[in-house]
Coordinates of C-alpha atoms in Angstrom, one line a residue:
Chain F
X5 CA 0.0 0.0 0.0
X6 CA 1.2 3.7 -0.7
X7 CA 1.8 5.8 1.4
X8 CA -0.8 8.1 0.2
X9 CA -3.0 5.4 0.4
X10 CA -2.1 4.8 3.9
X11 CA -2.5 8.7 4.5
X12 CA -5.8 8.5 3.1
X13 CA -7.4 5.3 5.0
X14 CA -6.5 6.6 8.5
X15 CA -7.8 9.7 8.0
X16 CA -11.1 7.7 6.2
X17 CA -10.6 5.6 9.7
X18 CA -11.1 9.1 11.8
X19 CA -14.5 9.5 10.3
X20 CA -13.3 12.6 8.3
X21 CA -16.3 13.1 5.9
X22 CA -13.7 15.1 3.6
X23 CA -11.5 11.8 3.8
X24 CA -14.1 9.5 2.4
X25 CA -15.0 12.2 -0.2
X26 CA -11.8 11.8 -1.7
X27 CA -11.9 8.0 -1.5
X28 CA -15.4 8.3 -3.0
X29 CA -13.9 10.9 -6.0
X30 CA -11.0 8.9 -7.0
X31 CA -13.3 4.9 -7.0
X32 CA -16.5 6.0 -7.9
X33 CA -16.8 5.8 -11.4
X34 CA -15.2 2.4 -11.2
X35 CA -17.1 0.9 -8.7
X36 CA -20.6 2.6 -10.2
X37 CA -19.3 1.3 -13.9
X38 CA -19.2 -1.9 -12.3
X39 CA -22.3 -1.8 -10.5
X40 CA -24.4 -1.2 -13.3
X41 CA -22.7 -3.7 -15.5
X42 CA -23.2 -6.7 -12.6
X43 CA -27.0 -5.3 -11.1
X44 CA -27.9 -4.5 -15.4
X45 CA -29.0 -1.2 -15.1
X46 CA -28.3 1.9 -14.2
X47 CA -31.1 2.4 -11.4
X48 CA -29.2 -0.8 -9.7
X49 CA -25.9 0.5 -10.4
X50 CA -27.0 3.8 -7.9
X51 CA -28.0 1.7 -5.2
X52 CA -25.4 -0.4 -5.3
X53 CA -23.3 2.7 -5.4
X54 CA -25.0 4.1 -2.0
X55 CA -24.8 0.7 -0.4
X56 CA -21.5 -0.3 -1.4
X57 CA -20.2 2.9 0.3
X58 CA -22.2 3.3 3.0
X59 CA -20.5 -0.6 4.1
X60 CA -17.1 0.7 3.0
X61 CA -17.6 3.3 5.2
X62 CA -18.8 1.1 8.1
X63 CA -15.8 -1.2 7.5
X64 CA -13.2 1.3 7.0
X65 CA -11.8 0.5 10.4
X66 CA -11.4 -3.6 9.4
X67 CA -9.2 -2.0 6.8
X68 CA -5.5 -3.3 7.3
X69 CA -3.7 -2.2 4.4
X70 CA -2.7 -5.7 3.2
X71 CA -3.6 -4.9 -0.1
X72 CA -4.7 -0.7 -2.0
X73 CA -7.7 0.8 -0.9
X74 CA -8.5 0.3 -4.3
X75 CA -8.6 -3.3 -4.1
X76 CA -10.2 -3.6 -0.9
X77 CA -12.9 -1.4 -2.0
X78 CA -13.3 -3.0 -5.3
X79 CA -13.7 -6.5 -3.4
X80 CA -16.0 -4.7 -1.5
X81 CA -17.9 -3.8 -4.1
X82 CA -18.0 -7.4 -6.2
X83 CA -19.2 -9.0 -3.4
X84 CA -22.1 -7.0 -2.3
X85 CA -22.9 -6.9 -6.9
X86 CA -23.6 -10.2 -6.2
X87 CA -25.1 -10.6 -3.2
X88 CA -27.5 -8.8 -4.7
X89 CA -27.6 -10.4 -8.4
X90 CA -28.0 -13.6 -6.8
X91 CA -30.8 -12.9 -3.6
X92 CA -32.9 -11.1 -6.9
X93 CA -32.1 -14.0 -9.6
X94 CA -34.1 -16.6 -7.1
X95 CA -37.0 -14.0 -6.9
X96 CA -37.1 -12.8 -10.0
X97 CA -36.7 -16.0 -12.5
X98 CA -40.3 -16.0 -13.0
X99 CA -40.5 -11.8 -14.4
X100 CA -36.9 -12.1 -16.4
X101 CA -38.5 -15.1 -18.2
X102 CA -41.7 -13.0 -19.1
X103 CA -39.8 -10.2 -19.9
X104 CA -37.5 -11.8 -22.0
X105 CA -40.4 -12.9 -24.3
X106 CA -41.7 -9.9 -24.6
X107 CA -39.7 -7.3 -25.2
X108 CA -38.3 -6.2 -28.0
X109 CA -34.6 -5.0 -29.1
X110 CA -33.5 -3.6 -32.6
X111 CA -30.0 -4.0 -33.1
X112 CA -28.3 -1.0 -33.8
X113 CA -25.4 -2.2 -35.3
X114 CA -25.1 -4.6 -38.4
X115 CA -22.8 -6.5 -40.2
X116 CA -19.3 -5.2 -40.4
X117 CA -19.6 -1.4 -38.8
X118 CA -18.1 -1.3 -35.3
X119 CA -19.7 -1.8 -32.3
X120 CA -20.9 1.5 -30.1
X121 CA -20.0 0.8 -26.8
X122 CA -23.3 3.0 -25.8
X123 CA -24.7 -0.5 -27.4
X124 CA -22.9 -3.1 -26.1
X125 CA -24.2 -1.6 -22.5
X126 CA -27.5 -1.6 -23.5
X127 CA -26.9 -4.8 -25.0
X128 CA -25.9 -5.9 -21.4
X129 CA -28.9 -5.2 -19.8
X130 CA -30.7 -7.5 -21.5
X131 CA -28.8 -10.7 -20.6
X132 CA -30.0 -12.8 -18.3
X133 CA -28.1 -12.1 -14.6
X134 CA -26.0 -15.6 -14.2
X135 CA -24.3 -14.8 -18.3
X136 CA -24.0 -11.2 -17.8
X137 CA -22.1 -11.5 -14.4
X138 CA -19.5 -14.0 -16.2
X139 CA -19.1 -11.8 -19.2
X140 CA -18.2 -8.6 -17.0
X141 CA -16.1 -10.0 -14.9
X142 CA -14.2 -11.9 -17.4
X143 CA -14.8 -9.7 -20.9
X144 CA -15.2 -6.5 -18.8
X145 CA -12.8 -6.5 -16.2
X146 CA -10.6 -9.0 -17.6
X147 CA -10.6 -11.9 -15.0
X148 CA -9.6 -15.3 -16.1
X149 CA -11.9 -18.4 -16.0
X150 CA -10.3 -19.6 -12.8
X151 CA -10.9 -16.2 -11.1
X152 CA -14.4 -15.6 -12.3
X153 CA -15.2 -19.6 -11.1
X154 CA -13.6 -18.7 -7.7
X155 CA -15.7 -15.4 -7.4
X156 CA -18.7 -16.8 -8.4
X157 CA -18.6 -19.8 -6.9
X158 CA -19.0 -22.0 -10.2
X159 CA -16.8 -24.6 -11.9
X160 CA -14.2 -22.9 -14.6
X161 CA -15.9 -25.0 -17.3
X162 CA -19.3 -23.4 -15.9
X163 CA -17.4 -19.8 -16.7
X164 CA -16.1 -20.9 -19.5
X165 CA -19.9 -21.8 -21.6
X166 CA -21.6 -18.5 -19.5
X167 CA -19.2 -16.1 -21.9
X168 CA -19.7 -18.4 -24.3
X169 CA -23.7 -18.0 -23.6
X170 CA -23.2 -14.2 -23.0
X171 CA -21.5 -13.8 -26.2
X172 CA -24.0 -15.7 -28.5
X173 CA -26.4 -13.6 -26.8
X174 CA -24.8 -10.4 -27.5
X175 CA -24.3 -11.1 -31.1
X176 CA -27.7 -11.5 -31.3
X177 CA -28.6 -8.8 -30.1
X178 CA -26.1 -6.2 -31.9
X179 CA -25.3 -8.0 -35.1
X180 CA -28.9 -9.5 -35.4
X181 CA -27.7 -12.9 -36.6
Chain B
X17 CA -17.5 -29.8 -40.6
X18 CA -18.0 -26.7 -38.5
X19 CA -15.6 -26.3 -35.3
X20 CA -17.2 -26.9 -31.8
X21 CA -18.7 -23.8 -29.9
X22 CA -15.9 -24.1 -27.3
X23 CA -13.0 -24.3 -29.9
X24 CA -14.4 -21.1 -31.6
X25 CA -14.7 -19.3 -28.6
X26 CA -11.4 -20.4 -27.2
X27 CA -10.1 -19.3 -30.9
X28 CA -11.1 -16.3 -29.9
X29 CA -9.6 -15.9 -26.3
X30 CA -6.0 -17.3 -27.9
X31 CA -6.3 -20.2 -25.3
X32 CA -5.7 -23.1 -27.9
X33 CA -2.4 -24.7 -28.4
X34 CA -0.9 -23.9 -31.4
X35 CA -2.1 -27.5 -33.2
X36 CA -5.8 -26.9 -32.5
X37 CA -4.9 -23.2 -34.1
X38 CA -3.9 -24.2 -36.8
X39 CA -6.8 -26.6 -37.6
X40 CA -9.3 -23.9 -37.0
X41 CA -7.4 -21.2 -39.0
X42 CA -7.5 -24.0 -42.2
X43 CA -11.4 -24.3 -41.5
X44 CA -11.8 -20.4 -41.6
X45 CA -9.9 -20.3 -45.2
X46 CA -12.9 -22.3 -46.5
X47 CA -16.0 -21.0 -43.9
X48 CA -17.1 -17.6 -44.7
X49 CA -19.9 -18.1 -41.5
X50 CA -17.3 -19.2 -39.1
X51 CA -15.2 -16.2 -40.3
X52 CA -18.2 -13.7 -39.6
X53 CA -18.5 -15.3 -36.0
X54 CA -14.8 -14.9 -35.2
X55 CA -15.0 -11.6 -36.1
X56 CA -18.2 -10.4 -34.3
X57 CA -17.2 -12.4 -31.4
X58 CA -13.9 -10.3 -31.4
X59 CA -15.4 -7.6 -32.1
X60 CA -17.7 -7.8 -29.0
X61 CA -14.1 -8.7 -26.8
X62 CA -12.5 -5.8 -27.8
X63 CA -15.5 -3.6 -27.1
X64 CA -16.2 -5.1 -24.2
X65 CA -12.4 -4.9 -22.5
X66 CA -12.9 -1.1 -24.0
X67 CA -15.3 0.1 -21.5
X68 CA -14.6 2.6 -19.4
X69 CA -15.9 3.9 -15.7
X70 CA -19.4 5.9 -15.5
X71 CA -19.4 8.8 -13.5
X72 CA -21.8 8.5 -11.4
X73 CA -24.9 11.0 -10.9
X74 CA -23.8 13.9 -8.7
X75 CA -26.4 13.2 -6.9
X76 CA -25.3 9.6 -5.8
X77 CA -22.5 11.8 -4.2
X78 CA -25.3 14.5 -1.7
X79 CA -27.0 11.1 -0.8
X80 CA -24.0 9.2 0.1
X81 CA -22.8 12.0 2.2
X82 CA -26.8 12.8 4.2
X83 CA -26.6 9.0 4.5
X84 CA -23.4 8.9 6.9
X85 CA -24.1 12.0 8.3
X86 CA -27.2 10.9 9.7
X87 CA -25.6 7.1 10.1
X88 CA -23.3 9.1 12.2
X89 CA -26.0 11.2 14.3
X90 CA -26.8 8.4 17.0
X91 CA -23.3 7.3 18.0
X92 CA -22.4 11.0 18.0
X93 CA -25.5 11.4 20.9
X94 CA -24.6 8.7 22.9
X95 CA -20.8 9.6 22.5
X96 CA -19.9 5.7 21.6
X97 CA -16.6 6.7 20.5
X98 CA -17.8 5.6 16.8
X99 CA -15.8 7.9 13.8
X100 CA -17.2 11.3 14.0
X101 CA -17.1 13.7 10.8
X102 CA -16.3 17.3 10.3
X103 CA -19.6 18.5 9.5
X104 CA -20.3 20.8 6.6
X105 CA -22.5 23.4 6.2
X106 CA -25.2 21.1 7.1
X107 CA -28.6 22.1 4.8
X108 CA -31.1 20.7 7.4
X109 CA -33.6 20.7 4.1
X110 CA -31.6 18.3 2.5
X111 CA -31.4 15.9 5.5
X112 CA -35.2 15.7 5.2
X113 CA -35.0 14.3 1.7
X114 CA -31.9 12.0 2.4
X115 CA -34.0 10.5 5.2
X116 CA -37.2 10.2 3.1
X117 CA -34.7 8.6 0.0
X118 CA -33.1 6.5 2.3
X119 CA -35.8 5.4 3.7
X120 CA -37.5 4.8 0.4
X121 CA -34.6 4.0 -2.2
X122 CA -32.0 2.2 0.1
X123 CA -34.5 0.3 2.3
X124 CA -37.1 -1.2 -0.3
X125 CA -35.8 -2.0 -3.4
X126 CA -38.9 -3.9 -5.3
X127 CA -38.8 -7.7 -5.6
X128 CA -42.2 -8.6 -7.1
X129 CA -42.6 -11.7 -4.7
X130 CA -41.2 -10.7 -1.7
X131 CA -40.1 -8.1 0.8
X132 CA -35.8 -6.8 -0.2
X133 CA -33.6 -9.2 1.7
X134 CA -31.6 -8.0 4.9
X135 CA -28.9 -5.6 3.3
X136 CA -27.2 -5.0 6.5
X137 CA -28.3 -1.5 6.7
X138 CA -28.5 1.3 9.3
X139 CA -31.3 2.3 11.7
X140 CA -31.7 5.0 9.5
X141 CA -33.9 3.6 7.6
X142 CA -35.4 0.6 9.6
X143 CA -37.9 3.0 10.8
X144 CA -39.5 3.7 7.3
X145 CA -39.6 0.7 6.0
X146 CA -42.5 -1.2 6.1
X147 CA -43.1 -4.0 8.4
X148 CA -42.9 -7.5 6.9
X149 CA -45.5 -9.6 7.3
X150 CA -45.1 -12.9 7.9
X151 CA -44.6 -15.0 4.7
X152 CA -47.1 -17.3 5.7
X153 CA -49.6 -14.4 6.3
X154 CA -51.9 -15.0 3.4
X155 CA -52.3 -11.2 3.6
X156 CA -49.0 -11.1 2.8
X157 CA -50.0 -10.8 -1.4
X158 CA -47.9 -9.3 -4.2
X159 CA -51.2 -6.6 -4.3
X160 CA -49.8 -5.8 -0.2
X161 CA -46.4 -5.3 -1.3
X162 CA -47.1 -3.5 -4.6
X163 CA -49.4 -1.1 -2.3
X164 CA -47.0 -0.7 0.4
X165 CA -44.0 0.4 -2.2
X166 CA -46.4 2.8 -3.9
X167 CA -47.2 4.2 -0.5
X168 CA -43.6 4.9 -0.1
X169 CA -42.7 6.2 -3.2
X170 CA -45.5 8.5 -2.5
X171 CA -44.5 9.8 0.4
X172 CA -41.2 10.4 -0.6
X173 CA -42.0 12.0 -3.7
X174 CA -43.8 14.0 -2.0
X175 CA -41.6 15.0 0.2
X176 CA -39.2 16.1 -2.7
X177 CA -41.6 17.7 -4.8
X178 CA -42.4 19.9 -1.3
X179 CA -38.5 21.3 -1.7
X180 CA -38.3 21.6 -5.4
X181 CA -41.6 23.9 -5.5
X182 CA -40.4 25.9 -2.7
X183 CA -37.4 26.6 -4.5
X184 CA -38.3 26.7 -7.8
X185 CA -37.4 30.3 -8.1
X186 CA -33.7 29.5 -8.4
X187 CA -33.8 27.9 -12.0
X188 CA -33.7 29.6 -15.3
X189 CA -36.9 29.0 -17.2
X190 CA -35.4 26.8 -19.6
X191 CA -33.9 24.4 -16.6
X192 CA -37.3 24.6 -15.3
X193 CA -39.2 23.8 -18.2
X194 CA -36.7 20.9 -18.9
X195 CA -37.7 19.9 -15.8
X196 CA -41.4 20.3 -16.2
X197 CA -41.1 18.5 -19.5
X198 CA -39.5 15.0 -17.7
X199 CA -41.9 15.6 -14.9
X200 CA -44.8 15.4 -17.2
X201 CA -43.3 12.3 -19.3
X202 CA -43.0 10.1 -16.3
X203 CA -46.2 11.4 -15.0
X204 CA -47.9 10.0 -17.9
X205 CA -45.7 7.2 -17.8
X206 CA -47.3 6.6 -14.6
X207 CA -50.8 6.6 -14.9
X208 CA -50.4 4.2 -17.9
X209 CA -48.4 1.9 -15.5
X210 CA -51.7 2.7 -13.2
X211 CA -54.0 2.4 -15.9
X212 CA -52.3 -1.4 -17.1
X213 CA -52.5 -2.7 -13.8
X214 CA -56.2 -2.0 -13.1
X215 CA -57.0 -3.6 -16.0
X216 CA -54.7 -6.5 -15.2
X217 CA -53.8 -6.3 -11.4
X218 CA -51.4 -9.6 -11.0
X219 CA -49.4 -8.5 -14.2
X220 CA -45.7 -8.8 -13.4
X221 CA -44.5 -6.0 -16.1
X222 CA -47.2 -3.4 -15.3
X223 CA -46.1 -3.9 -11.6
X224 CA -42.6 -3.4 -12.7
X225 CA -43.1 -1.0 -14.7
X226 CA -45.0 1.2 -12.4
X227 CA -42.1 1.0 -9.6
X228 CA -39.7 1.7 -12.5
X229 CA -41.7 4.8 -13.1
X230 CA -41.9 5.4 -9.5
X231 CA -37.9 4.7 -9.2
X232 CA -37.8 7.4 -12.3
X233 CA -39.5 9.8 -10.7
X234 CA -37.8 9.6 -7.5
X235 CA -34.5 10.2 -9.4
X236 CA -35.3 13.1 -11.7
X237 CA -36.7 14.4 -8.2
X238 CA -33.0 13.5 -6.6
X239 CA -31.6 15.6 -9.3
X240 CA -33.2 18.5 -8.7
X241 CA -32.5 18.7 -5.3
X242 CA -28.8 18.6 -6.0
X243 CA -29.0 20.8 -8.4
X244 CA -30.8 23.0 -6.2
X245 CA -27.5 22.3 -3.7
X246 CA -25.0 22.6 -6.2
X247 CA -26.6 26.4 -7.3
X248 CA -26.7 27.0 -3.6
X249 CA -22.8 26.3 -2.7
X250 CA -21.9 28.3 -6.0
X251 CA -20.8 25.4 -8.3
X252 CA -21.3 25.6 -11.5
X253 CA -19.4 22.8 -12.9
X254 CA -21.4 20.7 -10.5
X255 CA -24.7 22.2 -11.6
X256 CA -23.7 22.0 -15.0
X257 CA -23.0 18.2 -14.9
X258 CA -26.8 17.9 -13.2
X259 CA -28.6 19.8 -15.8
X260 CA -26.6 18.1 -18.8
X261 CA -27.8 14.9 -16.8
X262 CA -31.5 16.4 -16.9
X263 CA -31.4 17.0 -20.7
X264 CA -30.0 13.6 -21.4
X265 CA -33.0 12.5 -19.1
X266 CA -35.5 13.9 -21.8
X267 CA -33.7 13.5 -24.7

């Protein structure tokens, strides 16, 4: 850990609102990025946001400085994503199913032009919640198999044919075919 | 004979040895569709590992910062030793609507079956939020929960649209007709969410879709409120970044 790092957490540890501003300024946009990728839309990705900080801020004080504060936060952050992807994917089943047949999505880009990234986010939103979390976490924020298996708690093969799943999906979706 | 799913994809991810490459690569010289699939499939990698961080609303920012202020209220009364802040300028207006949006936003997220699992949250918000029935209680209904959530988002709204109108005299017209323009699309978008589930009251969508609307109007609400703070401290980039948020809302 750095030493501005270090600077940083114990003031964060003092309660020094200003403190956790900064930690907030400087992870944010990561951790929100994330959020919204992993809970599939933006309205998630807020409250995640809220939550995710609100605990980091409780559990400041746990914070060692074994590893950066951007990696404890980020770990943070995963964890809660997906307590919350998963406690909503064994209510929800039922209403992602219905939605699924029922709406629409025109893909905006065809054939050989590139892919908007504005797309490939919207495209995310529509993938079902245990395809999407593999794809992010290993297309997104570059894990490998073995690490996306260990943080979700699945088999590397199991990672390895959600891409795949996530992928198909995708192209579906953008590329129409 | 087409390549297996698994070998295309690991094509893709450079994960085969270089013997299964090469068998692949002499398939694509005669395939034309497995050659479109490689390419969209890279295509959708290299997008994909392009995508950068989302700033967040600025308003994610004015609720974080209500939310440990009043987290921090308690243990600062009873002198528990727990971290204390420096506090800023409180705007005791604004602590109102954090504890209404907490209350609201953090405390009940909609599930269509059942009542938001135990996010270990703060007795900040256990107050507001509605008391779980027992899941056996065959009052316990979807209809129940559906009417306590509206009930909320109600109040809460509000609540917010109390402090907008009261200070609606610090926009420019053309921020406050933006706003009046949003406000009337999700209104609409309400009563047709309304108007759906009368006709069909156990639809799952139209229940969605009504909290959605709800969840919509709560946060173009939210916005205004920090953008009334932002013009109040005197920053303009930050009231800039709400009102370019608010266009892109109606847009």
């Amino acid at each position: 850990m750095g030493g501005a790092d270090a600077e940083l957490a114990a003031r964060c540890q003092t309660g020094e609102t200003e403190a956790f501003e900064t930690l907030y300024r400087q992870h944010a946009a990561r951790i929100y990025a994330l959020a919204c990728r992993m809970g599939g839309s933006a309205e998630d990705g807020e409250d995640l946001l809220q939550e995710i900080f609100l605990q980091a801020y409780r559990k400041i004080g746990s914070f060692k400085g074994e590893s950066a504060l951007g990696t404890w936060l980020y770990r943070l952050a995963l964890n809660h994503c997906l307590d919350y992807v998963r406690s909503r994917q064994a209510k929800m089943n039922k209403l992602t199913e219905t939605l699924d047949a029922t709406s629409s999505f025109e893909p905006l880009a065809r054939h050989d032009t590139p892919i908007a990234r504005i797309d490939l986010e919207r495209a995310l939103e529509r993938l079902p919640d245990g395809c999407r979390e593999a794809f992010v976490l290993h297309d997104v924020e570059g894990l490998d198999h073995k690490e996306v298996g260990a943080v979700l708690g699945i088999a590397e093969g199991t990672s390895k044919s959600q891409v795949f799943k996530a992928r198909a999906r995708l192209r579906a979706l953008l590329r129409g075919r | 004979m087409h390549p297996n799913e698994t070998a295309i994809h690991d094509y893709v991810d450079a994960a085969l040895d270089v013997r299964e490459r090469s068998e692949i690569e002499r398939h694509l010289e005669a395939c034309a569709a497995c050659r479109q699939l490689i390419d969209d499939l890279r295509e959708i990698r290299r997008v994909a590992a392009s995508l950068e961080p989302r700033d967040p609303p600025v308003r994610a920012w004015t609720r974080l910062e209500r939310a440990i202020k009043l987290e921090n209220a308690p243990h600062a009364a009873s002198g528990s030793g727990a971290p204390r802040q420096r506090v800023t300028a409180p705007l005791i207006w604004l602590a109102a609507a954090a504890a209404i949006i907490l209350a609201t936003i953090v405390g009940l997220r909609l599930t269509p079956k059942a009542p938001q699992p135990a996010a270990p949250q703060t007795a900040v918000n256990a107050p507001a939020t509605p008391t779980a029935a027992p899941p056996d209680d065959p009052a316990h209904s979807v209809e129940t929960e559906l009417r306590q959530a509206e009930d909320h988002y109600e109040k809460a709204i509000k609540g917010l649209e109390q402090i907008a109108a009261a200070e609606q005299g610090v926009f420019d017209p053309r921020t406050a007709a933006t706003l009046q323009k949003n406000l009337a699309v999700i209104d609409q978008a309400i009563g047709e969410s309304r108007a759906a589930l009368r006709s069909e009251p156990s639809s799952e969508p139209a229940q969605q879709s009504l909290m959605e609307n709800f969840k919509a109007k709560m946060g173009l609400l939210q916005d205004t409120v920090a953008l009334i703070n932002e013009m109040r401290k005197g920053n303009d980039a930050g009231a800039a970044r709400v009102v370019s948020g608010l266009k892109q809302r109606g847009d």
